[in-house]
PDB file of C-alpha atoms in Angstrom:
ATOM      1  CA  UNK A   1      13.076  -4.951  39.766  1.00 77.00           C
ATOM      2  CA  UNK A   2      11.338  -3.158  36.810  1.00 81.00           C
ATOM      3  CA  UNK A   3       8.733  -5.179  35.141  1.00 80.00           C
ATOM      4  CA  UNK A   4       9.933  -5.847  31.245  1.00 82.00           C
ATOM      5  CA  UNK A   5       7.345  -4.361  28.861  1.00 92.00           C
ATOM      6  CA  UNK A   6       6.609  -5.421  25.321  1.00 96.00           C
ATOM      7  CA  UNK A   7       7.081  -2.588  22.774  1.00 97.00           C
ATOM      8  CA  UNK A   8       6.119  -1.528  19.246  1.00 98.00           C
ATOM      9  CA  UNK A   9       6.520   1.326  17.035  1.00 98.00           C
ATOM     10  CA  UNK A  10       4.216   3.436  14.871  1.00 98.00           C
ATOM     11  CA  UNK A  11       5.740   5.178  11.872  1.00 98.00           C
ATOM     12  CA  UNK A  12       2.888   7.764  11.197  1.00 97.00           C
ATOM     13  CA  UNK A  13       1.404  11.231  11.035  1.00 95.00           C
ATOM     14  CA  UNK A  14       0.008  12.912  14.580  1.00 96.00           C
ATOM     15  CA  UNK A  15      -3.608  14.040  13.882  1.00 94.00           C
ATOM     16  CA  UNK A  16      -4.084  16.776  16.209  1.00 95.00           C
ATOM     17  CA  UNK A  17      -7.770  15.904  17.281  1.00 94.00           C
ATOM     18  CA  UNK A  18      -6.477  12.472  18.507  1.00 94.00           C
ATOM     19  CA  UNK A  19      -8.980  10.420  16.308  1.00 94.00           C
ATOM     20  CA  UNK A  20      -6.507   8.933  13.854  1.00 94.00           C
ATOM     21  CA  UNK A  21      -2.999   8.414  12.787  1.00 95.00           C
ATOM     22  CA  UNK A  22      -0.546   8.177  15.389  1.00 97.00           C
ATOM     23  CA  UNK A  23      -2.884   9.083  18.287  1.00 97.00           C
ATOM     24  CA  UNK A  24      -5.145   6.178  17.230  1.00 97.00           C
ATOM     25  CA  UNK A  25      -2.310   3.875  17.144  1.00 98.00           C
ATOM     26  CA  UNK A  26      -0.959   4.548  20.590  1.00 98.00           C
ATOM     27  CA  UNK A  27      -4.565   4.427  22.086  1.00 98.00           C
ATOM     28  CA  UNK A  28      -4.476   0.872  20.508  1.00 98.00           C
ATOM     29  CA  UNK A  29      -1.142  -0.153  21.830  1.00 98.00           C
ATOM     30  CA  UNK A  30      -2.020   0.993  25.398  1.00 97.00           C
ATOM     31  CA  UNK A  31      -5.470  -1.088  25.099  1.00 97.00           C
ATOM     32  CA  UNK A  32      -3.592  -4.034  24.110  1.00 97.00           C
ATOM     33  CA  UNK A  33      -0.992  -4.033  26.780  1.00 96.00           C
ATOM     34  CA  UNK A  34       1.915  -3.127  24.822  1.00 97.00           C
ATOM     35  CA  UNK A  35       4.111   0.078  25.152  1.00 97.00           C
ATOM     36  CA  UNK A  36       3.707   2.273  22.306  1.00 98.00           C
ATOM     37  CA  UNK A  37       6.379   4.732  20.990  1.00 97.00           C
ATOM     38  CA  UNK A  38       5.662   7.101  17.861  1.00 97.00           C
ATOM     39  CA  UNK A  39       7.997   8.185  15.068  1.00 98.00           C
ATOM     40  CA  UNK A  40       6.289  11.138  13.529  1.00 98.00           C
ATOM     41  CA  UNK A  41       6.343  11.610   9.974  1.00 97.00           C
ATOM     42  CA  UNK A  42       4.069  14.574   9.634  1.00 95.00           C
ATOM     43  CA  UNK A  43       1.567  16.892  11.916  1.00 94.00           C
ATOM     44  CA  UNK A  44      -2.059  17.027  10.680  1.00 91.00           C
ATOM     45  CA  UNK A  45      -4.241  20.101  11.660  1.00 92.00           C
ATOM     46  CA  UNK A  46      -7.798  18.548  11.519  1.00 88.00           C
ATOM     47  CA  UNK A  47     -10.914  17.895  13.388  1.00 89.00           C
ATOM     48  CA  UNK A  48     -14.073  15.837  13.141  1.00 88.00           C
ATOM     49  CA  UNK A  49     -14.829  18.080  10.198  1.00 89.00           C
ATOM     50  CA  UNK A  50     -11.736  17.755   8.140  1.00 86.00           C
ATOM     51  CA  UNK A  51      -8.024  18.055   7.721  1.00 85.00           C
ATOM     52  CA  UNK A  52      -7.181  21.338   7.152  1.00 89.00           C
ATOM     53  CA  UNK A  53      -3.208  21.674   7.185  1.00 89.00           C
ATOM     54  CA  UNK A  54      -0.263  19.370   7.284  1.00 89.00           C
ATOM     55  CA  UNK A  55       3.365  19.985   8.232  1.00 94.00           C
ATOM     56  CA  UNK A  56       5.715  17.115   6.905  1.00 95.00           C
ATOM     57  CA  UNK A  57       8.623  16.412   9.228  1.00 97.00           C
ATOM     58  CA  UNK A  58      12.049  17.053   7.792  1.00 98.00           C
ATOM     59  CA  UNK A  59      13.915  13.961   6.628  1.00 98.00           C
ATOM     60  CA  UNK A  60      17.156  14.428   9.038  1.00 98.00           C
ATOM     61  CA  UNK A  61      14.424  14.571  11.751  1.00 98.00           C
ATOM     62  CA  UNK A  62      12.746  11.334  10.797  1.00 98.00           C
ATOM     63  CA  UNK A  63      16.150  10.018  10.305  1.00 98.00           C
ATOM     64  CA  UNK A  64      17.081  11.021  13.968  1.00 98.00           C
ATOM     65  CA  UNK A  65      14.048   9.224  15.452  1.00 97.00           C
ATOM     66  CA  UNK A  66      15.066   6.069  13.800  1.00 97.00           C
ATOM     67  CA  UNK A  67      18.608   6.465  15.251  1.00 96.00           C
ATOM     68  CA  UNK A  68      17.651   6.984  18.933  1.00 95.00           C
ATOM     69  CA  UNK A  69      15.140   4.435  19.047  1.00 95.00           C
ATOM     70  CA  UNK A  70      17.514   1.750  17.752  1.00 90.00           C
ATOM     71  CA  UNK A  71      20.382   2.597  19.669  1.00 83.00           C
ATOM     72  CA  UNK A  72      20.110  -0.197  21.941  1.00 84.00           C
ATOM     73  CA  UNK A  73      17.880   1.879  24.500  1.00 86.00           C
ATOM     74  CA  UNK A  74      14.827  -0.471  23.199  1.00 92.00           C
ATOM     75  CA  UNK A  75      13.670  -3.729  21.968  1.00 93.00           C
ATOM     76  CA  UNK A  76      10.859  -2.969  19.353  1.00 96.00           C
ATOM     77  CA  UNK A  77       8.840  -6.144  18.876  1.00 97.00           C
ATOM     78  CA  UNK A  78       6.919  -4.926  15.891  1.00 98.00           C
ATOM     79  CA  UNK A  79       6.502  -1.672  13.554  1.00 98.00           C
ATOM     80  CA  UNK A  80       3.277  -0.406  11.591  1.00 98.00           C
ATOM     81  CA  UNK A  81       3.348   2.490   9.228  1.00 98.00           C
ATOM     82  CA  UNK A  82       0.758   4.939   8.658  1.00 95.00           C
ATOM     83  CA  UNK A  83       0.882   8.189   6.685  1.00 93.00           C
ATOM     84  CA  UNK A  84       4.289   8.603   4.866  1.00 95.00           C
ATOM     85  CA  UNK A  85       3.148  11.451   2.526  1.00 90.00           C
ATOM     86  CA  UNK A  86       6.174  11.497  -0.178  1.00 94.00           C
ATOM     87  CA  UNK A  87       8.791   9.563  -1.784  1.00 96.00           C
ATOM     88  CA  UNK A  88      11.501  11.146   0.384  1.00 97.00           C
ATOM     89  CA  UNK A  89       9.749  10.073   3.364  1.00 97.00           C
ATOM     90  CA  UNK A  90       9.099   6.451   2.024  1.00 97.00           C
ATOM     91  CA  UNK A  91      12.819   6.445   1.104  1.00 98.00           C
ATOM     92  CA  UNK A  92      14.090   7.225   4.570  1.00 98.00           C
ATOM     93  CA  UNK A  93      11.390   4.996   6.308  1.00 98.00           C
ATOM     94  CA  UNK A  94      12.284   1.571   4.144  1.00 98.00           C
ATOM     95  CA  UNK A  95      16.031   2.561   4.177  1.00 98.00           C
ATOM     96  CA  UNK A  96      15.805   2.270   8.220  1.00 98.00           C
ATOM     97  CA  UNK A  97      13.425  -0.399   8.397  1.00 98.00           C
ATOM     98  CA  UNK A  98      16.059  -2.615   6.654  1.00 97.00           C
ATOM     99  CA  UNK A  99      19.183  -1.020   8.018  1.00 96.00           C
ATOM    100  CA  UNK A 100      17.842  -1.658  11.569  1.00 96.00           C
ATOM    101  CA  UNK A 101      16.402  -5.293  10.681  1.00 96.00           C
ATOM    102  CA  UNK A 102      13.115  -4.203  12.106  1.00 96.00           C
ATOM    103  CA  UNK A 103      10.635  -7.258  12.564  1.00 95.00           C
ATOM    104  CA  UNK A 104       7.186  -7.875  12.211  1.00 98.00           C
ATOM    105  CA  UNK A 105       6.267  -4.857   9.853  1.00 98.00           C
ATOM    106  CA  UNK A 106       2.616  -4.185   9.734  1.00 98.00           C
ATOM    107  CA  UNK A 107       1.970  -1.865   6.476  1.00 98.00           C
ATOM    108  CA  UNK A 108      -0.985  -0.012   6.699  1.00 96.00           C
ATOM    109  CA  UNK A 109      -0.998   1.823   3.021  1.00 93.00           C
ATOM    110  CA  UNK A 110      -2.705   5.122   3.446  1.00 88.00           C
ATOM    111  CA  UNK A 111      -2.535   5.491  -0.279  1.00 88.00           C
ATOM    112  CA  UNK A 112      -6.512   6.306  -0.548  1.00 78.00           C
ATOM    113  CA  UNK A 113      -9.095   7.376   2.017  1.00 68.00           C
ATOM    114  CA  UNK A 114     -12.182   5.215   2.698  1.00 64.00           C
ATOM    115  CA  UNK A 115     -13.787   8.161   0.574  1.00 58.00           C
ATOM    116  CA  UNK A 116     -11.666   7.534  -2.309  1.00 60.00           C
ATOM    117  CA  UNK A 117      -9.410  10.389  -2.155  1.00 62.00           C
ATOM    118  CA  UNK A 118      -5.747   9.710  -3.186  1.00 71.00           C
ATOM    119  CA  UNK A 119      -3.195  10.548  -0.699  1.00 73.00           C
ATOM    120  CA  UNK A 120       0.075   9.913  -2.358  1.00 83.00           C
ATOM    121  CA  UNK A 121       1.884  11.352  -5.688  1.00 80.00           C
ATOM    122  CA  UNK A 122       2.770   9.067  -8.653  1.00 82.00           C
ATOM    123  CA  UNK A 123       6.441   9.086  -7.696  1.00 88.00           C
ATOM    124  CA  UNK A 124       5.640   8.201  -3.912  1.00 93.00           C
ATOM    125  CA  UNK A 125       3.224   5.518  -4.712  1.00 93.00           C
ATOM    126  CA  UNK A 126       6.036   3.739  -6.932  1.00 94.00           C
ATOM    127  CA  UNK A 127       8.566   3.943  -4.114  1.00 95.00           C
ATOM    128  CA  UNK A 128       5.960   2.463  -1.956  1.00 96.00           C
ATOM    129  CA  UNK A 129       5.640  -0.655  -4.447  1.00 96.00           C
ATOM    130  CA  UNK A 130       9.572  -0.939  -4.915  1.00 96.00           C
ATOM    131  CA  UNK A 131      10.803  -0.184  -1.269  1.00 97.00           C
ATOM    132  CA  UNK A 132       8.043  -0.596   1.133  1.00 97.00           C
ATOM    133  CA  UNK A 133       5.750  -3.475  -0.015  1.00 97.00           C
ATOM    134  CA  UNK A 134       8.663  -6.370  -0.074  1.00 97.00           C
ATOM    135  CA  UNK A 135       9.130  -5.502   3.605  1.00 98.00           C
ATOM    136  CA  UNK A 136       5.879  -6.149   4.977  1.00 98.00           C
ATOM    137  CA  UNK A 137       5.040  -9.074   7.230  1.00 98.00           C
ATOM    138  CA  UNK A 138       1.225  -8.127   6.315  1.00 98.00           C
ATOM    139  CA  UNK A 139      -0.320  -5.523   4.351  1.00 98.00           C
ATOM    140  CA  UNK A 140      -4.024  -4.168   5.285  1.00 98.00           C
ATOM    141  CA  UNK A 141      -5.171  -1.995   2.613  1.00 96.00           C
ATOM    142  CA  UNK A 142      -8.911  -0.760   2.329  1.00 94.00           C
ATOM    143  CA  UNK A 143     -10.944  -1.468  -0.326  1.00 94.00           C
ATOM    144  CA  UNK A 144      -9.693   1.743  -2.702  1.00 92.00           C
ATOM    145  CA  UNK A 145      -6.316   1.152  -1.635  1.00 94.00           C
ATOM    146  CA  UNK A 146      -6.677  -2.726  -2.765  1.00 96.00           C
ATOM    147  CA  UNK A 147      -7.993  -1.685  -6.269  1.00 95.00           C
ATOM    148  CA  UNK A 148      -5.268   0.775  -6.718  1.00 93.00           C
ATOM    149  CA  UNK A 149      -2.595  -1.902  -5.892  1.00 95.00           C
ATOM    150  CA  UNK A 150      -4.126  -4.606  -8.076  1.00 96.00           C
ATOM    151  CA  UNK A 151      -5.805  -2.844 -10.913  1.00 96.00           C
ATOM    152  CA  UNK A 152      -8.933  -5.003 -10.179  1.00 97.00           C
ATOM    153  CA  UNK A 153     -12.293  -3.991  -9.404  1.00 96.00           C
ATOM    154  CA  UNK A 154     -12.747  -6.756  -6.768  1.00 96.00           C
ATOM    155  CA  UNK A 155     -16.157  -7.362  -7.113  1.00 93.00           C
ATOM    156  CA  UNK A 156     -16.499 -10.814  -6.205  1.00 95.00           C
ATOM    157  CA  UNK A 157     -14.529 -13.403  -4.322  1.00 96.00           C
ATOM    158  CA  UNK A 158     -12.349 -14.608  -7.173  1.00 97.00           C
ATOM    159  CA  UNK A 159     -11.231 -11.359  -8.040  1.00 97.00           C
ATOM    160  CA  UNK A 160     -10.515 -10.510  -4.425  1.00 98.00           C
ATOM    161  CA  UNK A 161      -8.398 -13.688  -4.063  1.00 98.00           C
ATOM    162  CA  UNK A 162      -6.662 -12.851  -7.014  1.00 98.00           C
ATOM    163  CA  UNK A 163      -5.944  -9.561  -5.821  1.00 98.00           C
ATOM    164  CA  UNK A 164      -4.575 -11.069  -2.660  1.00 98.00           C
ATOM    165  CA  UNK A 165      -2.267 -13.324  -4.555  1.00 98.00           C
ATOM    166  CA  UNK A 166      -0.959 -10.411  -6.526  1.00 98.00           C
ATOM    167  CA  UNK A 167       0.088  -8.629  -3.481  1.00 98.00           C
ATOM    168  CA  UNK A 168       1.906 -11.490  -2.194  1.00 98.00           C
ATOM    169  CA  UNK A 169       3.775 -11.717  -5.758  1.00 97.00           C
ATOM    170  CA  UNK A 170       4.625  -8.134  -5.334  1.00 96.00           C
ATOM    171  CA  UNK A 171       6.395  -9.183  -1.912  1.00 97.00           C
ATOM    172  CA  UNK A 172       4.085  -9.165   0.928  1.00 98.00           C
ATOM    173  CA  UNK A 173       4.005 -12.148   2.975  1.00 98.00           C
ATOM    174  CA  UNK A 174       0.482 -11.819   4.253  1.00 98.00           C
ATOM    175  CA  UNK A 175      -2.538  -9.850   3.017  1.00 98.00           C
ATOM    176  CA  UNK A 176      -5.595  -8.769   4.746  1.00 98.00           C
ATOM    177  CA  UNK A 177      -7.976  -7.258   2.216  1.00 98.00           C
ATOM    178  CA  UNK A 178     -10.613  -4.980   4.077  1.00 95.00           C
ATOM    179  CA  UNK A 179     -13.907  -5.497   2.446  1.00 92.00           C
ATOM    180  CA  UNK A 180     -16.051  -2.670   0.895  1.00 90.00           C
ATOM    181  CA  UNK A 181     -19.280  -1.507   2.721  1.00 83.00           C
ATOM    182  CA  UNK A 182     -21.712   1.330   2.440  1.00 82.00           C
ATOM    183  CA  UNK A 183     -24.960   2.422   3.964  1.00 75.00           C
ATOM    184  CA  UNK A 184     -26.880  -0.496   2.545  1.00 82.00           C
ATOM    185  CA  UNK A 185     -24.352  -3.016   3.596  1.00 84.00           C
ATOM    186  CA  UNK A 186     -25.189  -5.823   6.343  1.00 90.00           C
ATOM    187  CA  UNK A 187     -21.844  -7.179   6.963  1.00 93.00           C
ATOM    188  CA  UNK A 188     -18.279  -6.510   6.251  1.00 93.00           C
ATOM    189  CA  UNK A 189     -16.194  -9.321   4.905  1.00 95.00           C
ATOM    190  CA  UNK A 190     -12.368  -9.220   4.794  1.00 97.00           C
ATOM    191  CA  UNK A 191      -9.870 -11.875   3.268  1.00 98.00           C
ATOM    192  CA  UNK A 192      -6.931 -13.123   4.741  1.00 98.00           C
ATOM    193  CA  UNK A 193      -4.280 -14.630   2.778  1.00 98.00           C
ATOM    194  CA  UNK A 194      -1.348 -16.268   4.608  1.00 98.00           C
ATOM    195  CA  UNK A 195       2.013 -17.098   3.487  1.00 97.00           C
ATOM    196  CA  UNK A 196       1.346 -20.805   3.537  1.00 97.00           C
ATOM    197  CA  UNK A 197      -1.131 -20.383   1.205  1.00 97.00           C
ATOM    198  CA  UNK A 198      -4.096 -20.705   3.517  1.00 98.00           C
ATOM    199  CA  UNK A 199      -6.871 -18.297   3.532  1.00 98.00           C
ATOM    200  CA  UNK A 200     -10.046 -17.446   5.140  1.00 98.00           C
ATOM    201  CA  UNK A 201     -13.275 -14.760   5.344  1.00 98.00           C
ATOM    202  CA  UNK A 202     -13.397 -12.937   8.142  1.00 97.00           C
ATOM    203  CA  UNK A 203     -16.855 -11.190   8.784  1.00 96.00           C
ATOM    204  CA  UNK A 204     -18.848  -8.890  11.415  1.00 95.00           C
ATOM    205  CA  UNK A 205     -22.269  -7.127  11.025  1.00 95.00           C
ATOM    206  CA  UNK A 206     -22.081  -3.862   9.393  1.00 94.00           C
ATOM    207  CA  UNK A 207     -22.502  -1.013  12.123  1.00 93.00           C
ATOM    208  CA  UNK A 208     -23.727   2.269  10.835  1.00 92.00           C
ATOM    209  CA  UNK A 209     -22.114   5.039  12.481  1.00 93.00           C
ATOM    210  CA  UNK A 210     -20.306   8.390  11.701  1.00 93.00           C
ATOM    211  CA  UNK A 211     -17.906   7.684  14.497  1.00 94.00           C
ATOM    212  CA  UNK A 212     -15.471   5.853  12.273  1.00 93.00           C
ATOM    213  CA  UNK A 213     -12.089   7.883  12.334  1.00 93.00           C
ATOM    214  CA  UNK A 214      -9.172   6.080  13.045  1.00 94.00           C
ATOM    215  CA  UNK A 215     -10.681   2.565  12.138  1.00 95.00           C
ATOM    216  CA  UNK A 216      -7.899   1.326   9.756  1.00 95.00           C
ATOM    217  CA  UNK A 217      -5.219   2.542  11.819  1.00 97.00           C
ATOM    218  CA  UNK A 218      -6.695   0.706  14.769  1.00 98.00           C
ATOM    219  CA  UNK A 219      -7.064  -2.603  12.968  1.00 98.00           C
ATOM    220  CA  UNK A 220      -3.292  -2.613  11.686  1.00 98.00           C
ATOM    221  CA  UNK A 221      -2.140  -1.385  15.362  1.00 98.00           C
ATOM    222  CA  UNK A 222      -3.732  -4.513  16.920  1.00 98.00           C
ATOM    223  CA  UNK A 223      -2.120  -6.646  14.609  1.00 98.00           C
ATOM    224  CA  UNK A 224       1.282  -5.033  15.264  1.00 98.00           C
ATOM    225  CA  UNK A 225       0.768  -5.139  19.072  1.00 98.00           C
ATOM    226  CA  UNK A 226      -0.301  -8.963  18.966  1.00 98.00           C
ATOM    227  CA  UNK A 227       2.659  -9.579  16.830  1.00 98.00           C
ATOM    228  CA  UNK A 228       4.960  -8.158  19.294  1.00 98.00           C
ATOM    229  CA  UNK A 229       3.217 -10.245  22.042  1.00 97.00           C
ATOM    230  CA  UNK A 230       4.397 -13.140  19.929  1.00 97.00           C
ATOM    231  CA  UNK A 231       0.682 -13.806  19.049  1.00 98.00           C
ATOM    232  CA  UNK A 232       0.189 -15.960  15.742  1.00 97.00           C
ATOM    233  CA  UNK A 233      -0.565 -13.790  12.934  1.00 98.00           C
ATOM    234  CA  UNK A 234      -3.873 -15.257  12.097  1.00 98.00           C
ATOM    235  CA  UNK A 235      -4.969 -15.001  15.856  1.00 98.00           C
ATOM    236  CA  UNK A 236      -3.385 -11.536  15.758  1.00 98.00           C
ATOM    237  CA  UNK A 237      -6.101 -10.731  12.977  1.00 98.00           C
ATOM    238  CA  UNK A 238      -8.916 -12.290  14.483  1.00 98.00           C
ATOM    239  CA  UNK A 239      -8.384 -10.234  17.796  1.00 98.00           C
ATOM    240  CA  UNK A 240      -7.718  -7.105  15.562  1.00 98.00           C
ATOM    241  CA  UNK A 241     -11.081  -7.483  13.681  1.00 98.00           C
ATOM    242  CA  UNK A 242     -12.903  -8.422  17.058  1.00 97.00           C
ATOM    243  CA  UNK A 243     -11.423  -5.158  18.595  1.00 98.00           C
ATOM    244  CA  UNK A 244     -12.071  -3.005  15.904  1.00 98.00           C
ATOM    245  CA  UNK A 245     -15.712  -3.988  15.675  1.00 97.00           C
ATOM    246  CA  UNK A 246     -16.205  -3.366  19.460  1.00 97.00           C
ATOM    247  CA  UNK A 247     -14.671  -0.070  19.039  1.00 98.00           C
ATOM    248  CA  UNK A 248     -16.771   1.061  16.214  1.00 96.00           C
ATOM    249  CA  UNK A 249     -20.040  -0.711  17.596  1.00 96.00           C
ATOM    250  CA  UNK A 250     -20.050   1.415  20.714  1.00 97.00           C
ATOM    251  CA  UNK A 251     -19.822   5.064  19.760  1.00 94.00           C
ATOM    252  CA  UNK A 252     -18.751   7.721  21.809  1.00 95.00           C
ATOM    253  CA  UNK A 253     -19.671  11.655  21.610  1.00 94.00           C
ATOM    254  CA  UNK A 254     -16.659  13.339  20.580  1.00 94.00           C
ATOM    255  CA  UNK A 255     -16.635  15.425  17.591  1.00 91.00           C
ATOM    256  CA  UNK A 256     -19.592  17.055  15.616  1.00 88.00           C
ATOM    257  CA  UNK A 257     -19.186  15.005  12.468  1.00 88.00           C
ATOM    258  CA  UNK A 258     -16.735  12.023  11.858  1.00 91.00           C
ATOM    259  CA  UNK A 259     -15.698  11.198  15.247  1.00 93.00           C
ATOM    260  CA  UNK A 260     -13.165   8.831  16.815  1.00 95.00           C
ATOM    261  CA  UNK A 261     -13.994   5.381  17.407  1.00 96.00           C
ATOM    262  CA  UNK A 262     -14.030   3.798  20.949  1.00 97.00           C
ATOM    263  CA  UNK A 263     -11.024   2.102  22.233  1.00 97.00           C
ATOM    264  CA  UNK A 264     -11.963   2.141  25.665  1.00 96.00           C
ATOM    265  CA  UNK A 265     -15.015   0.274  25.193  1.00 96.00           C
ATOM    266  CA  UNK A 266     -13.180  -2.228  22.930  1.00 97.00           C
ATOM    267  CA  UNK A 267     -10.511  -2.832  25.755  1.00 96.00           C
ATOM    268  CA  UNK A 268     -13.089  -3.468  28.389  1.00 96.00           C
ATOM    269  CA  UNK A 269     -15.543  -5.717  26.482  1.00 96.00           C
ATOM    270  CA  UNK A 270     -12.307  -7.680  25.097  1.00 94.00           C
ATOM    271  CA  UNK A 271     -11.092  -7.845  28.850  1.00 93.00           C
ATOM    272  CA  UNK A 272     -14.302  -9.003  30.138  1.00 93.00           C
ATOM    273  CA  UNK A 273     -14.709 -11.533  27.487  1.00 87.00           C
ATOM    274  CA  UNK A 274     -11.364 -12.763  28.171  1.00 76.00           C
ATOM    275  CA  UNK A 275     -10.963 -13.237  24.446  1.00 57.00           C
TER     276      UNK A 275
END
């Protein structure tokens, strides 16, 4: 008899170089021992030097992907979102997450890049706030996304805590605010606020590298994989933080500029450590 396998879904864009988006999510699911499915929202033509073109999927095709993955063929234990691009895509994704009662939703906003570039038009941003944010089991914005979502500068601990509370008030059950860092940083501190109002700071040494593509995708994908397994959310976040740090701090030579992080090293180290 075939072994039953835990399943997770990524709803995201496909980056052709394999470093970010859906490929990073699927690398992560595999590394965490979870069978990964991919519902593609866009195809992105990019390499380590940049993104050069993208092709958004037709709405009826996105809808059909939801239908065929929710026809009693599969048992999706968690879902995470990535690149959603515009209001129409956000609308269809939010509608289906609700209609199919999809559980353990990890919302990786993909609103602003780590370099501060805006990725969503104004109407899409408002749809994100109104339709997607209230569905989130946990939201995982980067520093710039958290600034945009809260309207705060997030320059000190009190502001960061207030920003996380604002996101809870906007509908997210749990919030992980990823910390700001630059070339002078010595550590990266993230702030976790849980729905029972407990909170904590998570810290790792800052590792300077240009092998950073897919960092945010990987962090949120680990959380989704662990939630699919039934891991407690707080522990899932700790595992995600550890896994992502190991993937960052063991760089691989792929790409000439901003390369991918190392999922294989993270998988091996976490297994040997027995977590």
